[in-house]
PDB file of C-alpha atoms in Angstrom:
ATOM      1  CA  MET A   1      -0.088  -0.161  -0.159  1.00  0.00           C
ATOM      2  CA  MET A   2       1.186   3.339  -0.626  1.00  0.00           C
ATOM      3  CA  PRO A   3       1.518   6.037   1.532  1.00  0.00           C
ATOM      4  CA  GLU A   4      -0.765   7.911  -0.238  1.00  0.00           C
ATOM      5  CA  PHE A   5      -3.401   5.781   0.543  1.00  0.00           C
ATOM      6  CA  VAL A   6      -2.854   5.083   4.072  1.00  0.00           C
ATOM      7  CA  LEU A   7      -3.167   9.056   4.451  1.00  0.00           C
ATOM      8  CA  GLY A   8      -6.453   9.009   2.224  1.00  0.00           C
ATOM      9  CA  CYS A   9      -7.916   6.626   4.208  1.00  0.00           C
ATOM     10  CA  ILE A  10      -6.755   7.883   7.549  1.00  0.00           C
ATOM     11  CA  ILE A  11      -8.422  11.768   6.303  1.00  0.00           C
ATOM     12  CA  LEU A  12     -11.389  10.574   4.992  1.00  0.00           C
ATOM     13  CA  ILE A  13     -12.216   8.847   7.841  1.00  0.00           C
ATOM     14  CA  ILE A  14     -11.285  11.569  10.462  1.00  0.00           C
ATOM     15  CA  GLY A  15     -12.998  14.047   7.872  1.00  0.00           C
ATOM     16  CA  VAL A  16     -16.259  12.169   8.064  1.00  0.00           C
ATOM     17  CA  ILE A  17     -16.781  12.394  11.746  1.00  0.00           C
ATOM     18  CA  ALA A  18     -15.343  15.787  11.726  1.00  0.00           C
ATOM     19  CA  ALA A  19     -18.226  17.221   8.826  1.00  0.00           C
ATOM     20  CA  GLY A  20     -20.797  14.702  10.652  1.00  0.00           C
ATOM     21  CA  PHE A  21     -20.228  15.990  13.578  1.00  0.00           C
ATOM     22  CA  PRO A  22     -18.793  19.537  14.008  1.00  0.00           C
ATOM     23  CA  ARG A  23     -18.660  20.798  17.698  1.00  0.00           C
ATOM     24  CA  PRO A  24     -19.862  24.467  17.008  1.00  0.00           C
ATOM     25  CA  MET A  25     -23.152  22.972  15.311  1.00  0.00           C
ATOM     26  CA  THR A  26     -22.831  25.477  12.090  1.00  0.00           C
ATOM     27  CA  TYR A  27     -23.738  25.864   8.465  1.00  0.00           C
ATOM     28  CA  LEU A  28     -20.246  27.371   7.977  1.00  0.00           C
ATOM     29  CA  GLY A  29     -18.707  24.821  10.321  1.00  0.00           C
ATOM     30  CA  ARG A  30     -20.328  22.151   8.394  1.00  0.00           C
ATOM     31  CA  LEU A  31     -19.370  23.317   4.622  1.00  0.00           C
ATOM     32  CA  ILE A  32     -15.554  23.993   5.811  1.00  0.00           C
ATOM     33  CA  SER A  33     -15.516  20.720   7.759  1.00  0.00           C
ATOM     34  CA  LEU A  34     -16.724  18.878   4.294  1.00  0.00           C
ATOM     35  CA  GLU A  35     -13.392  19.858   2.766  1.00  0.00           C
ATOM     36  CA  ILE A  36     -11.572  17.971   4.827  1.00  0.00           C
ATOM     37  CA  PRO A  37     -13.079  14.102   3.508  1.00  0.00           C
ATOM     38  CA  ALA A  38     -13.185  15.670   0.021  1.00  0.00           C
ATOM     39  CA  PHE A  39      -9.443  15.860   0.906  1.00  0.00           C
ATOM     40  CA  GLY A  40      -8.773  12.626   1.847  1.00  0.00           C
ATOM     41  CA  LEU A  41     -10.590  11.329  -1.612  1.00  0.00           C
ATOM     42  CA  LEU A  42      -8.389  13.177  -3.797  1.00  0.00           C
ATOM     43  CA  LEU A  43      -5.459  11.462  -1.904  1.00  0.00           C
ATOM     44  CA  ILE A  44      -6.967   8.253  -2.398  1.00  0.00           C
ATOM     45  CA  MET A  45      -7.329   9.192  -6.026  1.00  0.00           C
ATOM     46  CA  LEU A  46      -3.564  10.555  -6.411  1.00  0.00           C
ATOM     47  CA  ALA A  47      -2.644   7.112  -5.261  1.00  0.00           C
ATOM     48  CA  TYR A  48      -4.333   5.781  -7.899  1.00  0.00           C
ATOM     49  CA  ASP A  49      -3.582   7.950 -10.899  1.00  0.00           C
ATOM     50  CA  GLU A  50      -6.641   9.150 -11.204  1.00  0.00           C
ATOM     51  CA  MET A  51      -5.727  13.024 -12.610  1.00  0.00           C
ATOM     52  CA  LEU A  52      -8.492  13.905 -14.510  1.00  0.00           C
ATOM     53  CA  ALA A  53     -11.271  12.820 -11.915  1.00  0.00           C
ATOM     54  CA  LEU A  54      -8.640  14.186  -9.191  1.00  0.00           C
ATOM     55  CA  LEU A  55      -9.041  17.717 -11.453  1.00  0.00           C
ATOM     56  CA  THR A  56     -12.353  17.542 -12.516  1.00  0.00           C
ATOM     57  CA  PHE A  57     -13.130  17.304  -8.900  1.00  0.00           C
ATOM     58  CA  ILE A  58     -10.966  19.981  -8.003  1.00  0.00           C
ATOM     59  CA  GLY A  59     -13.296  22.146 -10.164  1.00  0.00           C
ATOM     60  CA  VAL A  60     -16.279  20.649  -8.997  1.00  0.00           C
ATOM     61  CA  THR A  61     -16.131  20.995  -5.663  1.00  0.00           C
ATOM     62  CA  ALA A  62     -15.108  25.120  -5.706  1.00  0.00           C
ATOM     63  CA  ILE A  63     -18.518  25.798  -7.782  1.00  0.00           C
ATOM     64  CA  SER A  64     -20.576  23.563  -6.116  1.00  0.00           C
ATOM     65  CA  THR A  65     -19.450  25.196  -2.481  1.00  0.00           C
ATOM     66  CA  PHE A  66     -20.213  28.583  -4.474  1.00  0.00           C
ATOM     67  CA  VAL A  67     -24.454  26.984  -4.496  1.00  0.00           C
ATOM     68  CA  LEU A  68     -23.976  25.938  -0.880  1.00  0.00           C
ATOM     69  CA  VAL A  69     -22.994  29.197   0.438  1.00  0.00           C
ATOM     70  CA  ARG A  70     -25.112  30.910  -1.590  1.00  0.00           C
ATOM     71  CA  ALA A  71     -28.159  29.017   0.462  1.00  0.00           C
ATOM     72  CA  ILE A  72     -26.529  29.623   3.951  1.00  0.00           C
ATOM     73  CA  GLU A  73     -26.178  33.106   3.041  1.00  0.00           C
ATOM     74  CA  ARG A  74     -29.748  33.896   2.380  1.00  0.00           C
ATOM     75  CA  LYS A  75     -30.808  31.080   5.918  1.00  0.00           C
ATOM     76  CA  GLU A  76     -28.837  32.926   7.791  1.00  0.00           C
ATOM     77  CA  ALA A  77     -29.811  36.961   6.954  1.00  0.00           C
ATOM     78  CA  ALA A  78     -33.427  35.376   7.016  1.00  0.00           C
ATOM     79  CA  GLU A  79     -32.786  34.520  10.658  1.00  0.00           C
TER      80      GLU A  79
ATOM     81  CA  MET B   1      -4.096  -9.762  -5.276  1.00  0.00           C
ATOM     82  CA  ASP B   2      -3.508  -6.337  -3.662  1.00  0.00           C
ATOM     83  CA  ILE B   3      -4.241  -5.250  -0.152  1.00  0.00           C
ATOM     84  CA  ALA B   4      -5.159  -2.151  -0.252  1.00  0.00           C
ATOM     85  CA  TYR B   5      -8.803  -2.705  -2.403  1.00  0.00           C
ATOM     86  CA  PRO B   6     -10.022  -4.226   0.945  1.00  0.00           C
ATOM     87  CA  VAL B   7      -8.540  -2.226   3.389  1.00  0.00           C
ATOM     88  CA  GLY B   8     -10.712   0.889   1.599  1.00  0.00           C
ATOM     89  CA  LEU B   9     -13.548  -1.061   1.361  1.00  0.00           C
ATOM     90  CA  VAL B  10     -13.520  -1.018   4.740  1.00  0.00           C
ATOM     91  CA  VAL B  11     -12.283   2.011   5.594  1.00  0.00           C
ATOM     92  CA  VAL B  12     -14.726   3.242   2.928  1.00  0.00           C
ATOM     93  CA  ALA B  13     -18.076   1.087   4.801  1.00  0.00           C
ATOM     94  CA  ALA B  14     -17.252   2.628   8.510  1.00  0.00           C
ATOM     95  CA  SER B  15     -17.415   6.227   6.473  1.00  0.00           C
ATOM     96  CA  ILE B  16     -20.648   5.281   5.111  1.00  0.00           C
ATOM     97  CA  VAL B  17     -21.821   3.586   8.653  1.00  0.00           C
ATOM     98  CA  ILE B  18     -20.893   6.964  10.169  1.00  0.00           C
ATOM     99  CA  GLY B  19     -21.531   9.760   7.700  1.00  0.00           C
ATOM    100  CA  PHE B  20     -25.785   8.370   7.273  1.00  0.00           C
ATOM    101  CA  THR B  21     -25.724   7.826  11.061  1.00  0.00           C
ATOM    102  CA  ALA B  22     -24.850  11.897  10.864  1.00  0.00           C
ATOM    103  CA  LEU B  23     -27.838  12.100   8.539  1.00  0.00           C
ATOM    104  CA  VAL B  24     -30.378   9.911  10.338  1.00  0.00           C
ATOM    105  CA  ARG B  25     -29.422  12.495  13.429  1.00  0.00           C
ATOM    106  CA  GLU B  26     -30.515  15.645  11.903  1.00  0.00           C
ATOM    107  CA  LYS B  27     -32.672  17.764  11.629  1.00  0.00           C
ATOM    108  CA  ASP B  28     -32.310  20.315   9.955  1.00  0.00           C
ATOM    109  CA  ASP B  29     -32.342  21.059   6.339  1.00  0.00           C
ATOM    110  CA  LEU B  30     -30.114  23.057   4.666  1.00  0.00           C
ATOM    111  CA  HIS B  31     -27.911  21.048   7.150  1.00  0.00           C
ATOM    112  CA  ARG B  32     -29.170  17.440   5.338  1.00  0.00           C
ATOM    113  CA  ILE B  33     -28.263  19.327   2.133  1.00  0.00           C
ATOM    114  CA  LEU B  34     -24.357  19.408   3.556  1.00  0.00           C
ATOM    115  CA  LEU B  35     -24.395  15.941   4.504  1.00  0.00           C
ATOM    116  CA  THR B  36     -26.189  15.364   0.931  1.00  0.00           C
ATOM    117  CA  ASP B  37     -22.094  16.211  -0.284  1.00  0.00           C
ATOM    118  CA  LEU B  38     -20.423  14.281   2.352  1.00  0.00           C
ATOM    119  CA  ALA B  39     -22.120  11.166   0.885  1.00  0.00           C
ATOM    120  CA  GLU B  40     -21.044  12.248  -2.418  1.00  0.00           C
ATOM    121  CA  ILE B  41     -17.666  12.112  -1.789  1.00  0.00           C
ATOM    122  CA  LEU B  42     -18.139   8.718  -0.111  1.00  0.00           C
ATOM    123  CA  ALA B  43     -19.905   7.133  -2.784  1.00  0.00           C
ATOM    124  CA  LEU B  44     -16.977   8.865  -4.815  1.00  0.00           C
ATOM    125  CA  VAL B  45     -14.018   7.232  -3.328  1.00  0.00           C
ATOM    126  CA  LEU B  46     -15.804   3.941  -3.477  1.00  0.00           C
ATOM    127  CA  ILE B  47     -15.859   3.966  -7.023  1.00  0.00           C
ATOM    128  CA  ALA B  48     -12.374   5.645  -7.425  1.00  0.00           C
ATOM    129  CA  LEU B  49     -11.065   2.687  -5.610  1.00  0.00           C
ATOM    130  CA  VAL B  50     -11.988   0.340  -9.088  1.00  0.00           C
ATOM    131  CA  ALA B  51      -7.970   2.138  -9.535  1.00  0.00           C
ATOM    132  CA  THR B  52      -8.556   1.773 -13.783  1.00  0.00           C
ATOM    133  CA  ASP B  53      -9.918   3.920 -16.427  1.00  0.00           C
ATOM    134  CA  LEU B  54     -13.227   2.305 -15.597  1.00  0.00           C
ATOM    135  CA  ALA B  55     -12.671   4.788 -12.450  1.00  0.00           C
ATOM    136  CA  GLU B  56     -12.428   8.182 -14.333  1.00  0.00           C
ATOM    137  CA  ALA B  57     -15.288   7.137 -16.155  1.00  0.00           C
ATOM    138  CA  LEU B  58     -17.551   7.158 -14.142  1.00  0.00           C
ATOM    139  CA  ILE B  59     -16.397   9.621 -11.640  1.00  0.00           C
ATOM    140  CA  LEU B  60     -16.660  12.412 -14.353  1.00  0.00           C
ATOM    141  CA  PRO B  61     -20.671  11.591 -14.904  1.00  0.00           C
ATOM    142  CA  GLY B  62     -20.731  10.801 -10.934  1.00  0.00           C
ATOM    143  CA  LEU B  63     -19.522  14.671 -10.857  1.00  0.00           C
ATOM    144  CA  VAL B  64     -21.368  16.360 -13.019  1.00  0.00           C
ATOM    145  CA  VAL B  65     -25.183  14.324 -11.704  1.00  0.00           C
ATOM    146  CA  GLY B  66     -23.246  15.614  -7.758  1.00  0.00           C
ATOM    147  CA  ILE B  67     -23.408  19.889  -9.013  1.00  0.00           C
ATOM    148  CA  SER B  68     -26.767  19.777 -10.944  1.00  0.00           C
ATOM    149  CA  GLU B  69     -28.341  17.711  -8.448  1.00  0.00           C
ATOM    150  CA  LEU B  70     -26.993  20.009  -5.384  1.00  0.00           C
ATOM    151  CA  MET B  71     -27.926  22.769  -7.831  1.00  0.00           C
ATOM    152  CA  ALA B  72     -31.333  21.868  -7.730  1.00  0.00           C
ATOM    153  CA  VAL B  73     -31.942  20.796  -4.127  1.00  0.00           C
ATOM    154  CA  SER B  74     -30.425  24.225  -2.621  1.00  0.00           C
ATOM    155  CA  GLU B  75     -32.887  26.215  -4.953  1.00  0.00           C
ATOM    156  CA  VAL B  76     -36.182  23.803  -4.213  1.00  0.00           C
ATOM    157  CA  TYR B  77     -34.860  24.425  -0.936  1.00  0.00           C
ATOM    158  CA  ILE B  78     -34.315  28.285  -1.085  1.00  0.00           C
ATOM    159  CA  ALA B  79     -37.626  27.993  -2.567  1.00  0.00           C
ATOM    160  CA  LYS B  80     -39.676  26.074  -0.194  1.00  0.00           C
ATOM    161  CA  GLU B  81     -38.317  28.512   2.426  1.00  0.00           C
ATOM    162  CA  GLY B  82     -39.078  31.475   0.734  1.00  0.00           C
ATOM    163  CA  LEU B  83     -35.337  32.597   1.406  1.00  0.00           C
ATOM    164  CA  ARG B  84     -33.860  36.036  -0.141  1.00  0.00           C
ATOM    165  CA  ALA B  85     -31.716  37.875  -1.498  1.00  0.00           C
ATOM    166  CA  PRO B  86     -30.281  39.843   2.092  1.00  0.00           C
ATOM    167  CA  THR B  87     -30.478  43.211   1.815  1.00  0.00           C
ATOM    168  CA  GLY B  88     -28.556  45.019   3.321  1.00  0.00           C
ATOM    169  CA  PRO B  89     -24.912  45.329   2.161  1.00  0.00           C
ATOM    170  CA  LEU B  90     -23.086  42.203   1.147  1.00  0.00           C
ATOM    171  CA  PHE B  91     -20.249  41.219   3.400  1.00  0.00           C
ATOM    172  CA  ARG B  92     -16.812  42.645   1.998  1.00  0.00           C
ATOM    173  CA  ILE B  93     -14.085  40.592   1.652  1.00  0.00           C
ATOM    174  CA  GLU B  94     -10.869  41.808   0.800  1.00  0.00           C
ATOM    175  CA  VAL B  95      -9.786  38.894  -1.652  1.00  0.00           C
ATOM    176  CA  MET B  96     -12.566  39.448  -3.984  1.00  0.00           C
ATOM    177  CA  ASP B  97     -12.191  42.948  -4.520  1.00  0.00           C
ATOM    178  CA  SER B  98      -8.392  42.794  -5.090  1.00  0.00           C
ATOM    179  CA  ALA B  99      -8.089  38.824  -6.647  1.00  0.00           C
ATOM    180  CA  PRO B 100     -10.585  38.234  -9.299  1.00  0.00           C
ATOM    181  CA  GLY B 101      -8.404  39.405 -12.142  1.00  0.00           C
ATOM    182  CA  ILE B 102      -5.197  37.991 -12.173  1.00  0.00           C
ATOM    183  CA  LEU B 103      -7.001  34.813 -10.376  1.00  0.00           C
ATOM    184  CA  ALA B 104      -9.952  34.087 -12.987  1.00  0.00           C
ATOM    185  CA  LEU B 105      -7.449  34.423 -15.545  1.00  0.00           C
ATOM    186  CA  ILE B 106      -5.133  32.142 -14.087  1.00  0.00           C
ATOM    187  CA  LEU B 107      -7.357  29.461 -14.343  1.00  0.00           C
ATOM    188  CA  VAL B 108      -8.688  30.217 -17.078  1.00  0.00           C
ATOM    189  CA  ALA B 109      -5.405  30.007 -19.238  1.00  0.00           C
ATOM    190  CA  TYR B 110      -5.029  27.122 -16.899  1.00  0.00           C
ATOM    191  CA  GLY B 111      -8.531  25.270 -18.238  1.00  0.00           C
ATOM    192  CA  ILE B 112      -7.955  26.185 -21.683  1.00  0.00           C
ATOM    193  CA  VAL B 113      -4.446  23.977 -21.517  1.00  0.00           C
ATOM    194  CA  LEU B 114      -6.727  20.830 -20.107  1.00  0.00           C
ATOM    195  CA  SER B 115      -8.881  20.977 -22.525  1.00  0.00           C
ATOM    196  CA  GLY B 116     -11.607  18.367 -22.392  1.00  0.00           C
ATOM    197  CA  PHE B 117     -14.252  18.538 -20.074  1.00  0.00           C
ATOM    198  CA  THR B 118     -12.025  18.841 -16.985  1.00  0.00           C
ATOM    199  CA  GLY B 119     -10.018  22.054 -18.889  1.00  0.00           C
ATOM    200  CA  GLY B 120     -14.484  23.688 -18.652  1.00  0.00           C
ATOM    201  CA  ALA B 121     -14.441  22.419 -15.268  1.00  0.00           C
ATOM    202  CA  ILE B 122     -11.220  24.425 -14.296  1.00  0.00           C
ATOM    203  CA  ALA B 123     -11.602  28.211 -16.681  1.00  0.00           C
ATOM    204  CA  ALA B 124     -15.349  27.940 -15.349  1.00  0.00           C
ATOM    205  CA  VAL B 125     -14.217  28.090 -11.723  1.00  0.00           C
ATOM    206  CA  GLY B 126     -12.545  31.730 -13.213  1.00  0.00           C
ATOM    207  CA  ALA B 127     -15.519  32.791 -14.373  1.00  0.00           C
ATOM    208  CA  VAL B 128     -17.603  31.995 -11.904  1.00  0.00           C
ATOM    209  CA  PHE B 129     -15.270  33.374  -9.504  1.00  0.00           C
ATOM    210  CA  TYR B 130     -14.865  36.553 -11.861  1.00  0.00           C
ATOM    211  CA  PHE B 131     -18.484  36.975 -11.700  1.00  0.00           C
ATOM    212  CA  MET B 132     -19.395  36.484  -8.816  1.00  0.00           C
ATOM    213  CA  CYS B 133     -16.413  39.799  -7.361  1.00  0.00           C
ATOM    214  CA  ARG B 134     -17.419  41.743 -10.355  1.00  0.00           C
ATOM    215  CA  GLY B 135     -21.025  41.935 -11.039  1.00  0.00           C
ATOM    216  CA  HIS B 136     -21.920  40.921 -14.732  1.00  0.00           C
ATOM    217  CA  THR B 137     -23.099  43.139 -17.643  1.00  0.00           C
ATOM    218  CA  GLU B 138     -22.545  40.472 -20.096  1.00  0.00           C
ATOM    219  CA  GLN B 139     -25.283  39.815 -22.599  1.00  0.00           C
ATOM    220  CA  PHE B 140     -26.105  35.568 -21.893  1.00  0.00           C
ATOM    221  CA  GLU B 141     -27.881  35.349 -25.176  1.00  0.00           C
ATOM    222  CA  LEU B 142     -24.800  35.481 -26.855  1.00  0.00           C
ATOM    223  CA  ILE B 143     -22.725  33.340 -24.185  1.00  0.00           C
ATOM    224  CA  GLU B 144     -25.775  30.837 -25.165  1.00  0.00           C
ATOM    225  CA  THR B 145     -25.254  30.637 -28.705  1.00  0.00           C
ATOM    226  CA  VAL B 146     -21.180  30.483 -28.715  1.00  0.00           C
ATOM    227  CA  SER B 147     -22.169  27.222 -26.176  1.00  0.00           C
ATOM    228  CA  GLY B 148     -25.337  25.799 -28.505  1.00  0.00           C
ATOM    229  CA  TYR B 149     -22.400  26.423 -31.852  1.00  0.00           C
ATOM    230  CA  ALA B 150     -19.926  24.573 -29.731  1.00  0.00           C
ATOM    231  CA  TRP B 151     -22.205  21.972 -28.809  1.00  0.00           C
ATOM    232  CA  ALA B 152     -22.636  21.265 -32.658  1.00  0.00           C
ATOM    233  CA  PHE B 153     -18.679  21.320 -33.171  1.00  0.00           C
ATOM    234  CA  TRP B 154     -18.317  18.273 -30.512  1.00  0.00           C
ATOM    235  CA  ILE B 155     -20.794  16.527 -32.401  1.00  0.00           C
ATOM    236  CA  GLY B 156     -19.159  17.174 -36.190  1.00  0.00           C
ATOM    237  CA  ALA B 157     -16.457  15.979 -34.070  1.00  0.00           C
ATOM    238  CA  PHE B 158     -18.223  12.559 -33.592  1.00  0.00           C
ATOM    239  CA  PHE B 159     -18.964  12.020 -37.703  1.00  0.00           C
ATOM    240  CA  ILE B 160     -14.972  12.846 -38.131  1.00  0.00           C
ATOM    241  CA  PHE B 161     -14.083   9.813 -35.760  1.00  0.00           C
ATOM    242  CA  MET B 162     -16.912   8.056 -37.525  1.00  0.00           C
ATOM    243  CA  PHE B 163     -16.195   8.865 -41.690  1.00  0.00           C
ATOM    244  CA  LEU B 164     -12.942  10.237 -41.433  1.00  0.00           C
ATOM    245  CA  PRO B 165     -10.616   7.953 -38.923  1.00  0.00           C
ATOM    246  CA  ALA B 166      -8.088   9.066 -40.640  1.00  0.00           C
ATOM    247  CA  TYR B 167      -8.163  12.637 -39.740  1.00  0.00           C
ATOM    248  CA  TRP B 168      -8.326  11.385 -35.395  1.00  0.00           C
ATOM    249  CA  PHE B 169      -5.769  14.166 -34.623  1.00  0.00           C
ATOM    250  CA  PHE B 170      -8.462  17.136 -35.587  1.00  0.00           C
ATOM    251  CA  GLY B 171     -11.141  15.329 -34.437  1.00  0.00           C
ATOM    252  CA  VAL B 172      -9.359  14.874 -30.552  1.00  0.00           C
ATOM    253  CA  MET B 173      -9.118  18.638 -30.741  1.00  0.00           C
ATOM    254  CA  ILE B 174     -12.073  19.114 -32.768  1.00  0.00           C
ATOM    255  CA  ALA B 175     -13.747  17.582 -29.433  1.00  0.00           C
ATOM    256  CA  GLY B 176     -11.908  18.586 -26.860  1.00  0.00           C
ATOM    257  CA  GLY B 177     -11.780  22.740 -27.321  1.00  0.00           C
ATOM    258  CA  ALA B 178     -15.817  21.909 -28.631  1.00  0.00           C
ATOM    259  CA  ILE B 179     -16.296  20.308 -25.071  1.00  0.00           C
ATOM    260  CA  LEU B 180     -14.453  23.149 -23.087  1.00  0.00           C
ATOM    261  CA  ILE B 181     -16.223  26.220 -24.291  1.00  0.00           C
ATOM    262  CA  LYS B 182     -19.194  24.176 -23.556  1.00  0.00           C
ATOM    263  CA  VAL B 183     -18.831  22.807 -20.033  1.00  0.00           C
ATOM    264  CA  MET B 184     -17.465  26.596 -19.407  1.00  0.00           C
ATOM    265  CA  ALA B 185     -20.330  28.777 -20.751  1.00  0.00           C
ATOM    266  CA  LYS B 186     -22.926  26.794 -18.823  1.00  0.00           C
ATOM    267  CA  MET B 187     -21.461  26.559 -15.660  1.00  0.00           C
ATOM    268  CA  SER B 188     -20.181  30.658 -15.848  1.00  0.00           C
ATOM    269  CA  LEU B 189     -24.300  31.057 -15.072  1.00  0.00           C
ATOM    270  CA  VAL B 190     -23.446  29.583 -11.482  1.00  0.00           C
ATOM    271  CA  GLY B 191     -21.840  33.008 -11.297  1.00  0.00           C
ATOM    272  CA  THR B 192     -24.498  34.907 -11.841  1.00  0.00           C
ATOM    273  CA  MET B 193     -26.349  34.008  -9.302  1.00  0.00           C
ATOM    274  CA  ARG B 194     -25.024  35.683  -6.220  1.00  0.00           C
ATOM    275  CA  ARG B 195     -25.919  39.226  -7.381  1.00  0.00           C
ATOM    276  CA  GLY B 196     -27.302  41.715 -10.342  1.00  0.00           C
ATOM    277  CA  GLY B 197     -29.965  39.434 -11.865  1.00  0.00           C
ATOM    278  CA  PRO B 198     -33.569  40.474 -11.961  1.00  0.00           C
ATOM    279  CA  ASP B 199     -34.364  36.465 -11.394  1.00  0.00           C
ATOM    280  CA  VAL B 200     -32.345  36.205  -8.089  1.00  0.00           C
TER     281      VAL B 200
END
C-alpha cells in the first residue's frame, strides 16, 4: 500500500467524523469540515493516478461551494 | 491481489455508517443538504477504489450529476423556505476586491491548456469567481449562442471519428476545444446567481 493511500484513508475517516458531528453546530463550520473528507478522496485518487478525475473534482467542488454558500447566506440572513 | 482494495472498502464502509448516522440524526434541512455533499464524496471514494480507467470514466459523470443535483436541491430549498437575497450590504472580503482579475486569468488559461471537460470545469471556476466578485453586465444570449455552436462542433468531431478516422487527431482537437467552451459557458452562469440578475 502506498503512503498516500493510507494517509487518504485516515483523513477520510477523520473528515467524515468532523463533517458528521461538527462541534459548533453551524452551517459554515460544517461546510469547512466537508473539505477534509474531500482531501482524503483527492489523496486516494492521487494514489491510483486518476488525474482527470482529480482535477475535475477540484473544479466541481469549488462550484458546489459557491452554490452552498449562496443557500447558507440566505438562510442566515433570514434568521 | 493487492491488500489496498479490501482495506479501502472497510474504510469506506465505516465512513458510510458514520455519515449516514449523522444524516439520520440531523433535523435541520440545510444541514441535511450539506451532508448530502458528504454522501456524494463517499460514493466517489467507492468508485475511485476501482483504480482503473473505468473509475475515471465513472467519476466524471458522477461529478456532473452531483453538482446538478446539489444546485437543484438548494434551489428547491430556497424556494420552499421563501428565502430572499440579503438586503443589507454584502459582507466585504478583501480578496474579492483584489484577486478576481489575476485569479480568473490563471484559472482560465490553465483550463484552456487542459482542454476537454476537465479544462471546462477549471476555466468555469475562474469565470464564476470573476462574475461573483465583479458583477456582470454581459449579454447571456451571446454566451448561449456560443455554447450551442460549441455543441454542434462537438457532434461534428464525432462524425470525423466515424467517417474520416484517418483525421482522428483533428477530431480530438475539435472535440476537446468544443466541450471546453460548452462546459465553461454553462457553468459560468452559476456565478451570476449571487447578485445582479433580475430573477435572483
